Amino acid sequence: IDEAQCRMLFRQVKENLKDVNYDGSLLKLNDLLLAVNGNGEIVRDISGSPLVVICNFEHIWECSDVPMFS
């Protein structure tokens, strides 16, 4: 994949996290893996997009509706 597609997938991962109430704003590109099969081909999800796997969960936080500090 090229850099533009890489960045698009990165944005999509962060949007998907936000949709389920998680903050992935501290993730970096090297915190993600592109899934490949045994033949070295990119694995795709049901929509046909390359499957991206988060490999560093230290930078993902659950969002809270209640502020921690007053």
Short mmCIF file of C-alpha atoms in Angstrom, two decimals:
data_model
loop_
_atom_site.label_atom_id
_atom_site.label_comp_id
_atom_site.label_asym_id
_atom_site.label_seq_id
_atom_site.Cartn_x
_atom_site.Cartn_y
_atom_site.Cartn_z
CA ILE A 1 0.00 0.00 0.00
CA ASP A 2 1.14 3.55 -0.54
CA GLU A 3 1.52 6.28 2.10
CA ALA A 4 -1.85 7.87 1.32
CA GLN A 5 -3.68 4.57 1.84
CA CYS A 6 -1.66 3.93 4.99
CA ARG A 7 -2.73 7.26 6.46
CA MET A 8 -6.35 6.68 5.43
CA LEU A 9 -6.36 3.30 7.22
CA PHE A 10 -4.77 4.92 10.26
CA ARG A 11 -7.52 7.56 10.38
CA GLN A 12 -10.14 4.84 9.99
CA VAL A 13 -8.75 2.87 12.94
CA LYS A 14 -8.92 5.98 15.13
CA GLU A 15 -12.48 6.72 13.94
CA ASN A 16 -13.52 3.13 14.68
CA LEU A 17 -12.09 3.44 18.19
CA LYS A 18 -13.95 6.71 18.73
CA ASP A 19 -17.19 5.07 17.58
CA VAL A 20 -16.89 2.55 20.44
CA ASN A 21 -15.93 5.21 23.01
CA TYR A 22 -12.14 4.78 22.98
CA ASP A 23 -9.48 7.45 22.44
CA GLY A 24 -6.76 6.40 20.00
CA SER A 25 -5.32 9.88 19.53
CA LEU A 26 -1.91 8.83 20.90
CA LEU A 27 -1.52 5.96 18.42
CA LYS A 28 1.23 6.22 15.83
CA LEU A 29 1.51 4.47 12.48
CA ASN A 30 3.97 1.93 13.87
CA ASP A 31 1.36 0.86 16.48
CA LEU A 32 -0.58 -0.86 13.68
CA LEU A 33 0.05 -4.01 11.67
CA LEU A 34 -1.22 -4.81 8.20
CA ALA A 35 -2.50 -8.39 8.19
CA VAL A 36 -1.05 -10.69 5.51
CA ASN A 37 -1.84 -14.33 4.82
CA GLY A 38 0.60 -17.21 4.35
CA ASN A 39 1.07 -16.25 0.70
CA GLY A 40 2.10 -12.70 1.62
CA GLU A 41 -1.18 -11.25 0.32
CA ILE A 42 -2.97 -8.51 2.25
CA VAL A 43 -5.94 -9.85 4.23
CA ARG A 44 -9.10 -7.84 3.62
CA ASP A 45 -12.15 -7.31 5.80
CA ILE A 46 -15.73 -7.92 4.71
CA SER A 47 -15.88 -4.51 3.00
CA GLY A 48 -12.71 -5.23 1.01
CA SER A 49 -10.46 -2.87 2.96
CA PRO A 50 -7.05 -4.08 4.15
CA LEU A 51 -7.27 -5.58 7.65
CA VAL A 52 -5.34 -3.48 10.16
CA VAL A 53 -4.53 -4.81 13.64
CA ILE A 54 -3.61 -2.65 16.64
CA CYS A 55 -0.42 -4.00 18.21
CA ASN A 56 0.11 -1.43 20.98
CA PHE A 57 -2.73 -0.97 23.44
CA GLU A 58 -0.77 1.33 25.78
CA HIS A 59 -1.98 4.36 23.84
CA ILE A 60 -5.70 3.53 23.84
CA TRP A 61 -7.94 4.86 26.58
CA GLU A 62 -11.62 4.43 27.30
CA CYS A 63 -13.45 7.74 27.01
CA SER A 64 -15.52 8.93 29.92
CA ASP A 65 -18.57 11.17 29.86
CA VAL A 66 -17.76 12.33 33.39
CA PRO A 67 -14.81 14.75 33.78
CA MET A 68 -12.09 13.41 36.07
CA PHE A 69 -11.27 16.84 37.54
CA SER A 70 -13.56 19.69 38.54
#
